[in-house]
Coordinates of C-alpha atoms in Angstrom, one line a residue:
M63 CA 6.1 9.7 3.3
R64 CA 9.8 8.9 2.7
T65 CA 11.5 10.5 -0.3
I66 CA 14.2 8.7 -2.1
V67 CA 16.5 10.5 -4.5
A68 CA 17.3 8.4 -7.6
P69 CA 19.5 9.1 -10.6
Y70 CA 16.3 10.2 -12.6
G71 CA 14.6 12.3 -9.8
R72 CA 12.9 11.8 -6.5
W73 CA 10.9 8.7 -5.5
E74 CA 7.8 9.0 -3.3
P75 CA 6.4 5.7 -3.7
A76 CA 2.6 5.2 -3.5
T77 CA 1.5 3.0 -0.9
P78 CA -0.3 -0.3 -2.0
A79 CA -3.7 1.2 -0.9
Q80 CA -2.9 4.1 -3.1
V81 CA -1.9 1.9 -6.0
A82 CA -5.1 0.0 -5.7
S83 CA -7.1 3.0 -5.7
L84 CA -5.4 4.2 -8.8
L85 CA -5.5 1.2 -10.7
S86 CA -8.7 -0.3 -9.6
A87 CA -10.6 0.6 -12.9
M88 CA -8.2 -1.3 -15.1
P89 CA -9.9 -4.2 -17.0
C90 CA -6.9 -6.4 -16.6
P91 CA -5.1 -8.2 -14.0
W92 CA -2.2 -6.5 -12.0
W93 CA -0.4 -7.2 -8.9
V94 CA 1.6 -5.2 -6.3
A95 CA 5.1 -6.6 -6.5
G96 CA 8.6 -6.3 -4.8
G97 CA 8.9 -5.8 -1.0
F98 CA 5.5 -4.6 -0.6
A99 CA 4.1 -7.9 -2.1
I100 CA 6.1 -9.7 0.7
E101 CA 4.6 -7.4 3.3
L102 CA 1.1 -8.0 1.9
A103 CA 1.9 -11.7 2.3
V104 CA 3.0 -11.7 5.9
G105 CA 0.4 -9.0 6.9
H106 CA 2.8 -6.5 8.6
H107 CA 5.5 -3.9 7.8
I108 CA 9.0 -5.4 7.4
R109 CA 11.3 -2.6 6.2
D110 CA 11.4 0.8 4.3
H111 CA 10.9 0.8 0.4
G112 CA 12.6 3.1 -2.1
D113 CA 9.9 2.5 -4.7
V114 CA 6.8 0.4 -5.3
A115 CA 6.5 -2.0 -8.2
V116 CA 3.4 -3.3 -10.0
V117 CA 3.4 -6.3 -12.3
M118 CA 1.3 -6.3 -15.5
L119 CA 1.1 -8.5 -18.5
R120 CA 2.7 -7.1 -21.7
P121 CA -0.5 -7.3 -23.8
D122 CA -2.2 -5.0 -21.3
Q123 CA 0.3 -2.2 -21.0
H124 CA -2.0 0.4 -22.6
H125 CA -4.6 0.1 -19.9
L126 CA -2.2 1.8 -17.6
C127 CA -2.6 5.1 -19.5
G128 CA -6.3 4.9 -19.0
A129 CA -6.0 4.4 -15.4
L130 CA -3.2 7.1 -14.8
R131 CA -4.6 9.6 -17.0
G132 CA -2.6 12.9 -17.5
W133 CA 0.5 11.2 -15.9
E134 CA 4.0 10.9 -17.4
Y135 CA 5.2 7.6 -18.5
W136 CA 9.0 6.7 -18.9
A137 CA 10.2 3.5 -20.4
A138 CA 13.5 2.0 -19.3
D139 CA 15.6 0.9 -22.2
P140 CA 18.2 -1.6 -21.3
P141 CA 20.6 -1.2 -19.6
G142 CA 18.2 1.3 -17.7
V143 CA 18.0 4.6 -19.7
L144 CA 14.8 6.2 -19.2
R145 CA 12.9 7.8 -22.0
P146 CA 9.4 9.2 -22.5
W147 CA 6.8 6.6 -23.4
E148 CA 3.7 7.7 -25.5
P149 CA 0.7 5.5 -25.4
T150 CA 0.9 5.1 -29.0
E151 CA 3.9 3.0 -28.8
S152 CA 3.8 -0.7 -27.9
L153 CA 6.6 -1.7 -25.6
A154 CA 8.1 -5.1 -26.7
G155 CA 10.9 -7.1 -25.1
P156 CA 13.4 -6.2 -23.9
V157 CA 11.7 -3.4 -22.2
H158 CA 10.1 -4.5 -19.0
D159 CA 9.9 -1.3 -16.9
I160 CA 7.8 1.8 -17.0
W161 CA 8.2 4.5 -14.3
C162 CA 5.3 6.8 -13.7
R163 CA 4.7 10.0 -12.1
P164 CA 1.8 12.7 -12.1
G165 CA 3.8 15.5 -13.7
P166 CA 7.2 16.6 -14.9
D167 CA 8.0 18.3 -11.5
E168 CA 6.5 15.6 -9.4
P169 CA 8.3 12.5 -7.8
W170 CA 8.1 9.0 -9.3
R171 CA 5.3 7.2 -7.7
I172 CA 4.8 3.7 -9.3
Q173 CA 7.1 1.4 -11.3
V174 CA 5.2 -0.9 -13.7
I175 CA 6.9 -4.2 -14.7
L176 CA 5.7 -5.8 -17.9
D177 CA 5.7 -9.7 -17.6
E178 CA 5.1 -12.1 -20.5
T179 CA 2.3 -14.5 -21.2
S180 CA 1.9 -17.5 -23.7
N181 CA -1.0 -19.8 -24.1
G182 CA -2.9 -18.5 -21.0
Q183 CA 0.2 -18.8 -18.8
W184 CA 2.4 -16.3 -16.9
V185 CA 6.0 -16.6 -18.3
S186 CA 8.9 -15.3 -16.4
Q187 CA 11.0 -12.6 -18.1
R188 CA 14.0 -14.0 -16.3
D189 CA 13.6 -17.6 -17.4
P190 CA 11.0 -18.5 -20.1
G191 CA 11.2 -21.9 -18.9
I192 CA 9.6 -20.9 -15.7
R193 CA 5.7 -20.7 -16.2
R194 CA 2.7 -20.9 -14.4
A195 CA -1.2 -20.9 -14.7
M196 CA -2.7 -17.4 -14.6
A197 CA -4.9 -18.4 -11.6
E198 CA -1.8 -19.2 -9.5
I199 CA 0.0 -15.9 -10.1
G200 CA -1.5 -13.6 -7.5
K201 CA -3.0 -13.3 -4.0
I202 CA -5.6 -10.9 -2.6
S203 CA -4.7 -9.2 0.6
S204 CA -7.2 -8.8 3.7
D205 CA -7.6 -5.2 2.2
G206 CA -8.7 -6.4 -1.2
I207 CA -5.3 -5.5 -2.8
P208 CA -3.8 -7.9 -5.4
Y209 CA -0.3 -8.9 -5.0
L210 CA 2.2 -11.1 -6.7
A211 CA 2.4 -14.6 -5.0
P212 CA 5.4 -14.4 -2.6
E213 CA 7.2 -17.6 -4.1
I214 CA 7.3 -15.8 -7.5
Q215 CA 8.4 -12.6 -6.0
L216 CA 11.3 -14.4 -4.4
F217 CA 12.1 -16.1 -7.5
Y218 CA 12.8 -12.6 -9.0
K219 CA 14.8 -11.7 -5.9
A220 CA 17.0 -14.7 -6.1
K221 CA 19.2 -14.0 -9.0
Q222 CA 21.6 -11.7 -7.0
P223 CA 19.9 -11.4 -3.6
R224 CA 20.6 -8.1 -1.9
P225 CA 20.4 -7.6 2.0
K226 CA 16.9 -6.4 1.6
D227 CA 16.0 -9.5 -0.4
Q228 CA 17.5 -11.7 2.3
I229 CA 15.4 -9.8 4.8
D230 CA 12.1 -10.5 2.7
F231 CA 13.0 -14.2 2.2
L232 CA 13.4 -14.7 6.0
A233 CA 10.2 -12.8 6.7
V234 CA 7.9 -14.6 4.5
L235 CA 9.6 -18.1 4.6
P236 CA 7.3 -19.2 7.7
H237 CA 4.2 -18.2 5.8
L238 CA 4.9 -20.3 2.6
A239 CA 2.9 -23.5 2.2
T240 CA 4.4 -26.7 1.2
S241 CA 3.3 -26.3 -2.3
Q242 CA 4.9 -22.7 -2.6
R243 CA 8.2 -23.9 -1.1
R244 CA 8.2 -26.8 -3.7
W245 CA 7.6 -24.5 -6.5
L246 CA 10.3 -22.0 -5.6
S247 CA 12.7 -24.8 -4.9
E248 CA 12.1 -26.3 -8.3
A249 CA 12.3 -22.9 -10.1
L250 CA 15.5 -22.0 -8.4
T251 CA 17.0 -25.3 -9.3
H252 CA 15.9 -24.9 -13.0
S253 CA 17.4 -21.6 -13.2
F254 CA 20.5 -21.6 -11.0
G255 CA 21.2 -25.2 -10.3
T256 CA 22.3 -24.4 -6.7
H257 CA 21.2 -21.6 -4.4
P258 CA 21.7 -20.7 -0.8
W259 CA 17.9 -20.5 -0.1
L260 CA 17.4 -24.3 -1.1
D261 CA 18.4 -25.7 2.3
Q262 CA 16.1 -23.3 4.1
L263 CA 13.1 -24.1 1.8
A264 CA 13.5 -27.7 2.5
C265 CA 13.3 -27.4 6.3

């Protein structure tokens, strides 16, 4: 397993299968996110990963503590300062990230991203004007692992795309159905006006 040294300690990201095993008992929806979600969408390895992210809905945050019993949880206060998070605290916006590890001397294993919901819809934390029915947020891999729909993951990657985001975009683009391309094009246009991915999505 690859170890990544981050400003707040080592990362040894759990695999999607390990994440699924750890979180399978949670009585709420969750989805593997980030580059791993793109790999689950295309069905094969694309690149190395420095961490693994999981998306949950903000109202479900305390279910995490029941699944990862005995672990440490640290909230990322903007602009990204980690602090211990106790299950008695309800994290409100603008806190969106929780880092999780089995113990104080252990590497970080899972990053949890809290997304918003309103009137039964998923609401983007980046742009509240971007919404979607909950039934359309995730997919299930051939291994039974829930993952964030690739067009939604690409929308999150599109704000300031890094080289790895471009790799993910090009890898999953041939796998996007017409409806997924249309949704992403409309979301990018709504949030950014123009974007370098729009021409490729139209092809």
